[in-house]
PDB file of C-alpha atoms in Angstrom:
ATOM      1  CA  UNK A   1     150.843  86.782 159.348  1.00 46.00           C
ATOM      2  CA  UNK A   2     153.578  84.213 159.071  1.00 59.00           C
ATOM      3  CA  UNK A   3     153.790  80.849 157.432  1.00 79.00           C
ATOM      4  CA  UNK A   4     152.011  78.017 159.226  1.00 84.00           C
ATOM      5  CA  UNK A   5     154.610  75.465 160.370  1.00 80.00           C
ATOM      6  CA  UNK A   6     153.901  71.901 161.575  1.00 80.00           C
ATOM      7  CA  UNK A   7     156.812  71.573 163.993  1.00 75.00           C
ATOM      8  CA  UNK A   8     156.761  74.919 165.840  1.00 80.00           C
ATOM      9  CA  UNK A   9     154.727  73.504 168.725  1.00 84.00           C
ATOM     10  CA  UNK A  10     154.698  70.289 170.700  1.00 83.00           C
ATOM     11  CA  UNK A  11     152.152  67.608 169.762  1.00 83.00           C
ATOM     12  CA  UNK A  12     149.233  66.869 172.065  1.00 84.00           C
ATOM     13  CA  UNK A  13     149.033  63.519 173.851  1.00 88.00           C
ATOM     14  CA  UNK A  14     146.389  61.191 172.335  1.00 91.00           C
ATOM     15  CA  UNK A  15     144.938  64.121 170.399  1.00 95.00           C
ATOM     16  CA  UNK A  16     145.089  65.586 166.915  1.00 96.00           C
ATOM     17  CA  UNK A  17     144.288  68.994 165.476  1.00 96.00           C
ATOM     18  CA  UNK A  18     142.960  69.590 161.970  1.00 97.00           C
ATOM     19  CA  UNK A  19     142.504  72.842 160.059  1.00 97.00           C
ATOM     20  CA  UNK A  20     139.686  72.973 157.511  1.00 98.00           C
ATOM     21  CA  UNK A  21     140.183  75.766 154.963  1.00 97.00           C
ATOM     22  CA  UNK A  22     137.440  76.714 152.511  1.00 95.00           C
ATOM     23  CA  UNK A  23     135.416  79.628 151.242  1.00 92.00           C
ATOM     24  CA  UNK A  24     132.062  77.886 151.853  1.00 91.00           C
ATOM     25  CA  UNK A  25     131.248  78.178 155.565  1.00 93.00           C
ATOM     26  CA  UNK A  26     128.391  75.688 155.283  1.00 92.00           C
ATOM     27  CA  UNK A  27     130.769  73.015 153.943  1.00 93.00           C
ATOM     28  CA  UNK A  28     133.225  73.649 156.768  1.00 95.00           C
ATOM     29  CA  UNK A  29     130.458  73.335 159.376  1.00 96.00           C
ATOM     30  CA  UNK A  30     129.078  70.147 157.793  1.00 94.00           C
ATOM     31  CA  UNK A  31     132.469  68.478 157.741  1.00 96.00           C
ATOM     32  CA  UNK A  32     133.410  69.607 161.269  1.00 97.00           C
ATOM     33  CA  UNK A  33     130.066  68.428 162.654  1.00 97.00           C
ATOM     34  CA  UNK A  34     130.360  65.032 160.986  1.00 97.00           C
ATOM     35  CA  UNK A  35     133.915  64.572 162.261  1.00 97.00           C
ATOM     36  CA  UNK A  36     132.864  65.379 165.823  1.00 96.00           C
ATOM     37  CA  UNK A  37     129.964  62.894 165.703  1.00 97.00           C
ATOM     38  CA  UNK A  38     132.129  59.985 164.576  1.00 96.00           C
ATOM     39  CA  UNK A  39     133.331  57.591 167.290  1.00 95.00           C
ATOM     40  CA  UNK A  40     137.087  57.792 167.763  1.00 94.00           C
ATOM     41  CA  UNK A  41     139.774  56.669 170.186  1.00 93.00           C
ATOM     42  CA  UNK A  42     141.549  60.030 170.321  1.00 96.00           C
ATOM     43  CA  UNK A  43     140.582  63.647 170.917  1.00 96.00           C
ATOM     44  CA  UNK A  44     140.077  65.805 167.829  1.00 97.00           C
ATOM     45  CA  UNK A  45     140.430  69.581 167.755  1.00 96.00           C
ATOM     46  CA  UNK A  46     138.870  71.078 164.635  1.00 97.00           C
ATOM     47  CA  UNK A  47     139.594  74.613 163.478  1.00 96.00           C
ATOM     48  CA  UNK A  48     138.104  76.297 160.426  1.00 96.00           C
ATOM     49  CA  UNK A  49     139.274  79.247 158.377  1.00 96.00           C
ATOM     50  CA  UNK A  50     138.064  80.832 155.143  1.00 96.00           C
ATOM     51  CA  UNK A  51     141.679  81.298 153.991  1.00 95.00           C
ATOM     52  CA  UNK A  52     145.271  81.484 155.149  1.00 95.00           C
ATOM     53  CA  UNK A  53     147.196  83.221 156.692  1.00 93.00           C
ATOM     54  CA  UNK A  54     145.691  82.888 160.147  1.00 92.00           C
ATOM     55  CA  UNK A  55     145.692  85.937 162.458  1.00 88.00           C
ATOM     56  CA  UNK A  56     148.975  86.256 164.335  1.00 87.00           C
ATOM     57  CA  UNK A  57     147.276  87.410 167.584  1.00 88.00           C
ATOM     58  CA  UNK A  58     145.819  83.928 168.203  1.00 85.00           C
ATOM     59  CA  UNK A  59     149.096  82.098 167.556  1.00 86.00           C
ATOM     60  CA  UNK A  60     150.020  81.559 171.246  1.00 87.00           C
ATOM     61  CA  UNK A  61     146.753  79.682 171.948  1.00 88.00           C
ATOM     62  CA  UNK A  62     146.517  77.894 168.599  1.00 89.00           C
ATOM     63  CA  UNK A  63     147.487  74.187 168.656  1.00 91.00           C
ATOM     64  CA  UNK A  64     149.889  72.524 166.272  1.00 91.00           C
ATOM     65  CA  UNK A  65     147.901  71.432 163.225  1.00 95.00           C
ATOM     66  CA  UNK A  66     148.592  67.840 162.314  1.00 94.00           C
ATOM     67  CA  UNK A  67     146.699  68.109 159.026  1.00 95.00           C
ATOM     68  CA  UNK A  68     145.374  70.870 156.764  1.00 97.00           C
ATOM     69  CA  UNK A  69     142.376  70.185 154.515  1.00 97.00           C
ATOM     70  CA  UNK A  70     141.424  72.486 151.644  1.00 97.00           C
ATOM     71  CA  UNK A  71     137.768  72.140 150.664  1.00 96.00           C
ATOM     72  CA  UNK A  72     137.314  73.279 147.063  1.00 96.00           C
ATOM     73  CA  UNK A  73     133.808  73.812 145.728  1.00 93.00           C
ATOM     74  CA  UNK A  74     133.939  72.978 142.025  1.00 92.00           C
ATOM     75  CA  UNK A  75     131.019  75.352 141.380  1.00 91.00           C
ATOM     76  CA  UNK A  76     133.056  78.339 142.571  1.00 91.00           C
ATOM     77  CA  UNK A  77     136.175  79.802 140.987  1.00 94.00           C
ATOM     78  CA  UNK A  78     136.637  81.863 144.166  1.00 94.00           C
ATOM     79  CA  UNK A  79     137.009  78.650 146.183  1.00 94.00           C
ATOM     80  CA  UNK A  80     139.889  77.484 143.984  1.00 95.00           C
ATOM     81  CA  UNK A  81     141.501  80.944 144.038  1.00 96.00           C
ATOM     82  CA  UNK A  82     141.411  81.031 147.848  1.00 95.00           C
ATOM     83  CA  UNK A  83     142.962  77.580 148.078  1.00 96.00           C
ATOM     84  CA  UNK A  84     145.728  78.583 145.678  1.00 96.00           C
ATOM     85  CA  UNK A  85     146.511  81.766 147.606  1.00 96.00           C
ATOM     86  CA  UNK A  86     146.363  79.936 150.957  1.00 96.00           C
ATOM     87  CA  UNK A  87     148.822  77.244 149.914  1.00 95.00           C
ATOM     88  CA  UNK A  88     151.602  79.827 149.798  1.00 94.00           C
ATOM     89  CA  UNK A  89     151.214  80.362 153.559  1.00 94.00           C
ATOM     90  CA  UNK A  90     152.022  76.738 154.439  1.00 94.00           C
ATOM     91  CA  UNK A  91     155.484  75.510 155.297  1.00 91.00           C
ATOM     92  CA  UNK A  92     156.903  72.949 152.857  1.00 89.00           C
ATOM     93  CA  UNK A  93     156.892  70.278 155.586  1.00 86.00           C
ATOM     94  CA  UNK A  94     153.086  70.167 155.441  1.00 90.00           C
ATOM     95  CA  UNK A  95     153.352  68.762 151.932  1.00 87.00           C
ATOM     96  CA  UNK A  96     154.920  65.582 153.304  1.00 84.00           C
ATOM     97  CA  UNK A  97     151.502  63.958 153.655  1.00 86.00           C
ATOM     98  CA  UNK A  98     149.826  66.511 155.931  1.00 92.00           C
ATOM     99  CA  UNK A  99     147.718  68.291 153.290  1.00 95.00           C
ATOM    100  CA  UNK A 100     144.525  66.982 151.733  1.00 95.00           C
ATOM    101  CA  UNK A 101     142.235  68.462 149.100  1.00 96.00           C
ATOM    102  CA  UNK A 102     138.493  67.738 149.120  1.00 96.00           C
ATOM    103  CA  UNK A 103     136.713  68.517 145.851  1.00 95.00           C
ATOM    104  CA  UNK A 104     132.968  68.944 146.257  1.00 92.00           C
ATOM    105  CA  UNK A 105     130.121  68.908 143.736  1.00 78.00           C
ATOM    106  CA  UNK A 106     130.348  67.623 140.226  1.00 51.00           C
ATOM    107  CA  UNK A 107     128.722  64.269 140.865  1.00 50.00           C
ATOM    108  CA  UNK A 108     126.314  62.470 138.597  1.00 49.00           C
ATOM    109  CA  UNK A 109     124.495  64.926 136.357  1.00 50.00           C
ATOM    110  CA  UNK A 110     126.233  68.004 137.774  1.00 52.00           C
ATOM    111  CA  UNK A 111     129.478  67.902 135.772  1.00 53.00           C
ATOM    112  CA  UNK A 112     128.269  70.318 133.094  1.00 60.00           C
ATOM    113  CA  UNK A 113     127.597  73.023 135.708  1.00 71.00           C
ATOM    114  CA  UNK A 114     131.073  72.948 137.276  1.00 83.00           C
ATOM    115  CA  UNK A 115     133.271  76.006 136.826  1.00 89.00           C
ATOM    116  CA  UNK A 116     136.429  74.276 138.059  1.00 91.00           C
ATOM    117  CA  UNK A 117     137.477  71.235 136.050  1.00 90.00           C
ATOM    118  CA  UNK A 118     138.295  67.954 137.775  1.00 89.00           C
ATOM    119  CA  UNK A 119     141.709  67.853 136.117  1.00 92.00           C
ATOM    120  CA  UNK A 120     142.566  71.268 137.598  1.00 95.00           C
ATOM    121  CA  UNK A 121     141.963  70.055 141.136  1.00 94.00           C
ATOM    122  CA  UNK A 122     143.732  66.753 140.420  1.00 93.00           C
ATOM    123  CA  UNK A 123     146.757  68.606 139.028  1.00 95.00           C
ATOM    124  CA  UNK A 124     146.781  70.867 142.102  1.00 95.00           C
ATOM    125  CA  UNK A 125     146.847  67.862 144.438  1.00 92.00           C
ATOM    126  CA  UNK A 126     149.459  66.054 142.330  1.00 90.00           C
ATOM    127  CA  UNK A 127     151.746  69.073 142.130  1.00 91.00           C
ATOM    128  CA  UNK A 128     151.703  69.329 145.933  1.00 90.00           C
ATOM    129  CA  UNK A 129     152.046  65.545 146.450  1.00 86.00           C
ATOM    130  CA  UNK A 130     148.765  65.549 148.352  1.00 90.00           C
ATOM    131  CA  UNK A 131     145.722  63.324 148.611  1.00 91.00           C
ATOM    132  CA  UNK A 132     142.593  64.284 146.668  1.00 93.00           C
ATOM    133  CA  UNK A 133     139.169  63.178 147.931  1.00 93.00           C
ATOM    134  CA  UNK A 134     136.028  63.751 145.869  1.00 91.00           C
ATOM    135  CA  UNK A 135     132.864  64.222 147.898  1.00 92.00           C
ATOM    136  CA  UNK A 136     129.268  65.296 147.504  1.00 87.00           C
ATOM    137  CA  UNK A 137     128.549  67.286 150.631  1.00 87.00           C
ATOM    138  CA  UNK A 138     124.885  67.510 149.609  1.00 84.00           C
ATOM    139  CA  UNK A 139     124.273  63.911 150.739  1.00 88.00           C
ATOM    140  CA  UNK A 140     124.552  62.885 154.405  1.00 92.00           C
ATOM    141  CA  UNK A 141     126.143  59.524 153.556  1.00 94.00           C
ATOM    142  CA  UNK A 142     128.928  61.218 151.609  1.00 93.00           C
ATOM    143  CA  UNK A 143     129.573  63.687 154.419  1.00 95.00           C
ATOM    144  CA  UNK A 144     129.923  60.843 156.933  1.00 96.00           C
ATOM    145  CA  UNK A 145     132.144  58.823 154.585  1.00 94.00           C
ATOM    146  CA  UNK A 146     134.407  61.826 153.919  1.00 95.00           C
ATOM    147  CA  UNK A 147     134.601  62.602 157.635  1.00 97.00           C
ATOM    148  CA  UNK A 148     135.687  59.019 158.346  1.00 96.00           C
ATOM    149  CA  UNK A 149     138.360  59.191 155.641  1.00 93.00           C
ATOM    150  CA  UNK A 150     139.698  62.469 157.001  1.00 96.00           C
ATOM    151  CA  UNK A 151     139.747  61.133 160.567  1.00 96.00           C
ATOM    152  CA  UNK A 152     141.688  58.056 159.450  1.00 93.00           C
ATOM    153  CA  UNK A 153     144.215  60.244 157.642  1.00 93.00           C
ATOM    154  CA  UNK A 154     144.393  62.606 160.636  1.00 94.00           C
ATOM    155  CA  UNK A 155     145.166  59.698 162.925  1.00 94.00           C
ATOM    156  CA  UNK A 156     148.165  58.801 160.756  1.00 91.00           C
ATOM    157  CA  UNK A 157     149.303  62.434 160.454  1.00 91.00           C
ATOM    158  CA  UNK A 158     149.190  62.876 164.238  1.00 92.00           C
ATOM    159  CA  UNK A 159     151.406  59.828 164.744  1.00 89.00           C
ATOM    160  CA  UNK A 160     148.711  57.798 166.477  1.00 91.00           C
ATOM    161  CA  UNK A 161     149.094  54.756 164.206  1.00 88.00           C
ATOM    162  CA  UNK A 162     152.214  52.738 165.057  1.00 84.00           C
ATOM    163  CA  UNK A 163     154.388  51.930 162.078  1.00 80.00           C
ATOM    164  CA  UNK A 164     152.879  54.526 159.736  1.00 77.00           C
ATOM    165  CA  UNK A 165     154.056  58.014 158.934  1.00 76.00           C
ATOM    166  CA  UNK A 166     152.358  60.829 157.081  1.00 78.00           C
ATOM    167  CA  UNK A 167     155.083  60.403 154.443  1.00 72.00           C
ATOM    168  CA  UNK A 168     153.265  57.229 153.360  1.00 69.00           C
ATOM    169  CA  UNK A 169     149.912  58.984 153.029  1.00 68.00           C
ATOM    170  CA  UNK A 170     150.053  59.166 149.238  1.00 62.00           C
ATOM    171  CA  UNK A 171     150.624  55.443 148.938  1.00 60.00           C
ATOM    172  CA  UNK A 172     148.061  54.249 151.497  1.00 56.00           C
ATOM    173  CA  UNK A 173     145.208  56.588 150.545  1.00 54.00           C
ATOM    174  CA  UNK A 174     143.489  55.892 147.249  1.00 50.00           C
ATOM    175  CA  UNK A 175     141.865  58.711 145.329  1.00 45.00           C
ATOM    176  CA  UNK A 176     138.105  58.775 144.947  1.00 41.00           C
TER     177      UNK A 176
END
């Protein structure tokens, strides 16, 4: 159960691998399904996990992850706790633009029912120099929009966009 490192394996040609980490399996499935349905010019390998570290036995067949996305449900303190404990199992090189946080729930009329405050998730993303995306995974349009955003960021992180590096991710991706 070692630290996940971005440069231990060779990159795939015209392909990118993403790891979705979250305690809500339904959110992981929704996001993975939406990402697979989107038209794209490169191959996408999507892996999901409830938390890190990943099992060591599968390491030889596991691809190099170009991007790690933590999906935090703002209605669940357990979701935030799992993200916080999982972050410690990532190599520091992932925090050079290869980590993204997706905060779900808390849209119009639901803010008073949130257990996790928006500022907590924003501070978490800021302290790790990562992009924060707010999304309502209860609406199909928001799921598709979030999937498109993640695919665009993944394309940059995988090195498939000439002239851009994942180091620029914080400056080219606006927070929503």
